Amino acid sequence: MCFLESFQFNTRTLHCLILYIMAFLCALSFISDTSSCNGFSLLHSYKPVHPIHRDVSLTAEYQSNPTFKIMRSSLGMSDASDESTTPSKLMDMNNVEFTQGCTVQTTKEIKAFHVGKKGSGTYNGNTFVPIDWDKEGDDVPREKKCLVMPKGFRGVVNRVYDVNDLDASLPVLVKFVAGDSMGGEFEPPVSFLMHLEESEVEVVV
């Protein structure tokens, strides 16, 4: 009896195994027959494009955008248009170029409010007259708490900013040196730097 039960169990197991094999073979046959249809061929022929290999063309509008230029600069990107761009020259009213290290002089009276008490005052002729702070003290009006630089006050160009890149309204940075008239009439009482418009100074030639 035990032998018969064991035989029946093995027969059933064998039948199940044969059914599984047949189902597996049918599935393989179905896949091989349908792989040539449009859906499967599209999947097999599809080749994803890696983002690094994309050829992205940028329009002139984006290339000329200032924000885009800043982004490209921060990312270390460059192109031929950037490499060929040169800073524009800054000229004075006599059409002479401002360059670093050249001597310039004021074309009109200019007030410097950032020089401090020691450098505040006016000129009597070519002699500097400082404000008497002990005598006048807090009674000095704000418009007089400055150095009044007369026309012809000389200094040296410390830097010239590119107005196209920075949109600088005061593109000429001039250094004035205490006691050095630089061949002019007036000696600055203190040394200081000042940003000036190109119309406020001219190159001494």
Short mmCIF file of C-alpha atoms in Angstrom, two decimals:
data_model
loop_
_atom_site.label_atom_id
_atom_site.label_comp_id
_atom_site.label_asym_id
_atom_site.label_seq_id
_atom_site.Cartn_x
_atom_site.Cartn_y
_atom_site.Cartn_z
CA MET A 1 0.00 0.00 0.00
CA CYS A 2 2.80 2.40 0.87
CA PHE A 3 4.50 1.55 -2.38
CA LEU A 4 1.38 2.42 -4.39
CA GLU A 5 0.93 5.76 -2.59
CA SER A 6 4.59 6.64 -3.22
CA PHE A 7 4.24 5.71 -6.89
CA GLN A 8 1.13 7.87 -7.30
CA PHE A 9 2.94 10.83 -5.64
CA ASN A 10 5.95 10.53 -7.94
CA THR A 11 3.71 10.28 -11.00
CA ARG A 12 1.85 13.46 -10.06
CA THR A 13 5.14 15.30 -9.46
CA LEU A 14 6.43 14.20 -12.84
CA HIS A 15 3.22 15.39 -14.55
CA CYS A 16 3.55 18.81 -12.90
CA LEU A 17 7.18 19.10 -13.91
CA ILE A 18 6.33 18.27 -17.54
CA LEU A 19 3.54 20.90 -17.55
CA TYR A 20 5.94 23.58 -16.20
CA ILE A 21 8.54 22.72 -18.87
CA MET A 22 5.96 22.90 -21.63
CA ALA A 23 4.70 26.28 -20.37
CA PHE A 24 8.25 27.62 -20.26
CA LEU A 25 8.93 26.46 -23.83
CA CYS A 26 5.69 28.05 -25.05
CA ALA A 27 6.65 31.34 -23.41
CA LEU A 28 10.07 31.34 -25.12
CA SER A 29 8.44 30.60 -28.45
CA PHE A 30 5.99 33.50 -27.98
CA ILE A 31 8.74 35.98 -27.13
CA SER A 32 10.90 34.97 -30.10
CA ASP A 33 7.94 35.26 -32.50
CA THR A 34 6.83 38.70 -31.27
CA SER A 35 10.23 40.34 -30.80
CA SER A 36 10.14 41.54 -34.40
CA CYS A 37 6.90 43.52 -33.95
CA ASN A 38 6.96 47.33 -33.74
CA GLY A 39 6.79 47.53 -29.97
CA PHE A 40 9.66 45.16 -29.29
CA SER A 41 11.77 46.43 -32.19
CA LEU A 42 11.40 49.96 -30.91
CA LEU A 43 12.58 48.90 -27.48
CA HIS A 44 15.48 46.89 -28.88
CA SER A 45 16.57 49.68 -31.25
CA TYR A 46 16.22 52.51 -28.71
CA LYS A 47 19.57 53.95 -27.70
CA PRO A 48 19.41 56.51 -24.89
CA VAL A 49 21.44 59.68 -25.42
CA HIS A 50 23.66 60.55 -22.50
CA PRO A 51 23.28 64.20 -21.41
CA ILE A 52 27.02 64.75 -21.71
CA HIS A 53 26.94 63.86 -25.42
CA ARG A 54 24.08 66.21 -26.34
CA ASP A 55 24.98 68.94 -28.78
CA VAL A 56 23.13 71.90 -27.27
CA SER A 57 23.20 74.97 -29.52
CA LEU A 58 22.75 78.32 -27.75
CA THR A 59 20.98 81.16 -29.50
CA ALA A 60 22.56 84.58 -29.84
CA GLU A 61 19.95 85.98 -27.48
CA TYR A 62 21.10 83.78 -24.61
CA GLN A 63 24.78 84.22 -25.42
CA SER A 64 24.42 88.00 -25.21
CA ASN A 65 22.48 87.89 -21.95
CA PRO A 66 24.60 89.38 -19.07
CA THR A 67 23.22 86.85 -16.55
CA PHE A 68 24.12 83.98 -18.88
CA LYS A 69 27.66 85.35 -19.22
CA ILE A 70 28.07 85.46 -15.43
CA MET A 71 26.81 81.87 -15.11
CA ARG A 72 29.18 80.67 -17.84
CA SER A 73 32.07 82.51 -16.24
CA SER A 74 31.37 80.97 -12.81
CA LEU A 75 31.27 77.50 -14.40
CA GLY A 76 34.54 78.05 -16.24
CA MET A 77 32.87 78.01 -19.66
CA SER A 78 34.18 80.07 -22.54
CA ASP A 79 33.81 80.41 -26.27
CA ALA A 80 35.41 82.20 -29.16
CA SER A 81 33.26 85.31 -28.71
CA ASP A 82 34.50 85.77 -25.13
CA GLU A 83 38.14 85.23 -26.05
CA SER A 84 37.97 87.87 -28.78
CA THR A 85 36.30 90.47 -26.53
CA THR A 86 38.67 93.21 -25.36
CA PRO A 87 37.94 95.90 -22.76
CA SER A 88 36.83 99.20 -24.23
CA LYS A 89 39.20 102.15 -23.93
CA LEU A 90 38.24 105.04 -21.68
CA MET A 91 39.12 108.46 -23.05
CA ASP A 92 39.19 111.93 -21.47
CA MET A 93 37.63 115.04 -22.98
CA ASN A 94 40.75 115.55 -25.09
CA ASN A 95 40.44 112.03 -26.54
CA VAL A 96 43.48 110.81 -24.59
CA GLU A 97 43.20 107.31 -23.11
CA PHE A 98 43.19 106.78 -19.34
CA THR A 99 45.81 104.18 -18.43
CA GLN A 100 47.02 102.83 -15.11
CA GLY A 101 49.90 104.95 -13.80
CA CYS A 102 49.24 108.04 -15.89
CA THR A 103 49.06 111.49 -14.25
CA VAL A 104 45.71 113.26 -14.32
CA GLN A 105 44.35 116.56 -13.04
CA THR A 106 40.88 117.72 -12.12
CA THR A 107 38.94 119.69 -14.72
CA LYS A 108 36.79 121.49 -12.15
CA GLU A 109 36.43 122.02 -8.42
CA ILE A 110 35.58 118.75 -6.66
CA LYS A 111 34.79 118.05 -3.01
CA ALA A 112 36.20 114.98 -1.25
CA PHE A 113 34.16 114.17 1.88
CA HIS A 114 36.04 111.03 2.91
CA VAL A 115 39.49 112.49 3.69
CA GLY A 116 38.93 113.03 7.42
CA LYS A 117 39.53 116.10 9.59
CA LYS A 118 43.25 116.41 8.85
CA GLY A 119 42.64 116.69 5.12
CA SER A 120 39.55 118.89 5.26
CA GLY A 121 39.91 122.46 4.07
CA THR A 122 40.28 124.73 1.06
CA TYR A 123 43.06 126.39 -0.93
CA ASN A 124 44.01 130.03 -0.87
CA GLY A 125 45.89 130.31 -4.13
CA ASN A 126 48.08 127.21 -4.03
CA THR A 127 48.29 127.13 -0.22
CA PHE A 128 46.18 124.65 1.71
CA VAL A 129 44.06 126.19 4.49
CA PRO A 130 42.80 123.51 6.91
CA ILE A 131 39.64 123.82 8.95
CA ASP A 132 40.31 125.05 12.48
CA TRP A 133 38.43 122.34 14.30
CA ASP A 134 39.41 123.68 17.74
CA LYS A 135 37.87 127.03 16.91
CA GLU A 136 34.88 126.03 14.83
CA GLY A 137 34.26 122.56 16.23
CA ASP A 138 30.78 121.19 15.61
CA ASP A 139 29.68 124.50 14.07
CA VAL A 140 31.31 123.54 10.77
CA PRO A 141 28.52 122.93 8.19
CA ARG A 142 28.45 119.50 6.60
CA GLU A 143 29.13 120.88 3.12
CA LYS A 144 32.44 122.28 4.42
CA LYS A 145 33.59 119.08 6.15
CA CYS A 146 35.61 118.06 3.12
CA LEU A 147 38.66 118.78 1.02
CA VAL A 148 37.84 121.24 -1.74
CA MET A 149 40.08 120.23 -4.63
CA PRO A 150 40.56 123.11 -7.08
CA LYS A 151 40.82 122.71 -10.84
CA GLY A 152 44.27 121.36 -11.71
CA PHE A 153 44.57 119.12 -8.60
CA ARG A 154 46.82 116.24 -9.70
CA GLY A 155 47.01 112.55 -8.95
CA VAL A 156 47.92 109.19 -10.48
CA VAL A 157 45.45 106.75 -12.02
CA ASN A 158 45.37 103.67 -9.82
CA ARG A 159 42.86 101.72 -11.89
CA VAL A 160 40.53 102.13 -14.86
CA TYR A 161 37.32 100.08 -14.73
CA ASP A 162 35.67 98.61 -17.82
CA VAL A 163 32.31 100.39 -17.97
CA ASN A 164 30.86 97.69 -20.27
CA ASP A 165 31.39 94.94 -17.69
CA LEU A 166 30.69 96.77 -14.46
CA ASP A 167 28.50 99.66 -15.63
CA ALA A 168 30.65 101.89 -13.44
CA SER A 169 29.54 105.52 -13.17
CA LEU A 170 32.89 106.52 -11.62
CA PRO A 171 35.34 104.40 -13.64
CA VAL A 172 38.62 106.23 -12.93
CA LEU A 173 40.25 105.49 -9.57
CA VAL A 174 42.84 108.17 -8.77
CA LYS A 175 45.43 108.20 -5.99
CA PHE A 176 46.47 111.53 -4.51
CA VAL A 177 49.75 111.55 -2.57
CA ALA A 178 50.35 113.86 0.40
CA GLY A 179 52.91 116.59 -0.37
CA ASP A 180 53.31 115.56 -4.04
CA SER A 181 51.98 118.12 -6.50
CA MET A 182 53.16 115.96 -9.43
CA GLY A 183 54.28 119.03 -11.31
CA GLY A 184 51.08 120.95 -10.58
CA GLU A 185 50.25 123.87 -8.29
CA PHE A 186 48.61 122.06 -5.39
CA GLU A 187 50.01 119.64 -2.83
CA PRO A 188 47.45 117.27 -1.28
CA PRO A 189 47.39 117.55 2.54
CA VAL A 190 46.84 113.79 2.93
CA SER A 191 47.04 110.70 0.75
CA PHE A 192 43.73 109.23 -0.42
CA LEU A 193 41.97 107.40 -3.23
CA MET A 194 38.92 108.72 -5.05
CA HIS A 195 36.62 107.41 -7.80
CA LEU A 196 35.97 110.02 -10.48
CA GLU A 197 34.05 110.39 -13.70
CA GLU A 198 36.04 110.55 -16.93
CA SER A 199 34.78 114.13 -17.39
CA GLU A 200 36.13 115.21 -13.99
CA VAL A 201 39.79 114.53 -14.79
CA GLU A 202 42.05 114.79 -17.83
CA VAL A 203 45.36 113.16 -18.67
CA VAL A 204 48.42 115.38 -18.21
CA VAL A 205 50.50 115.14 -21.38
#
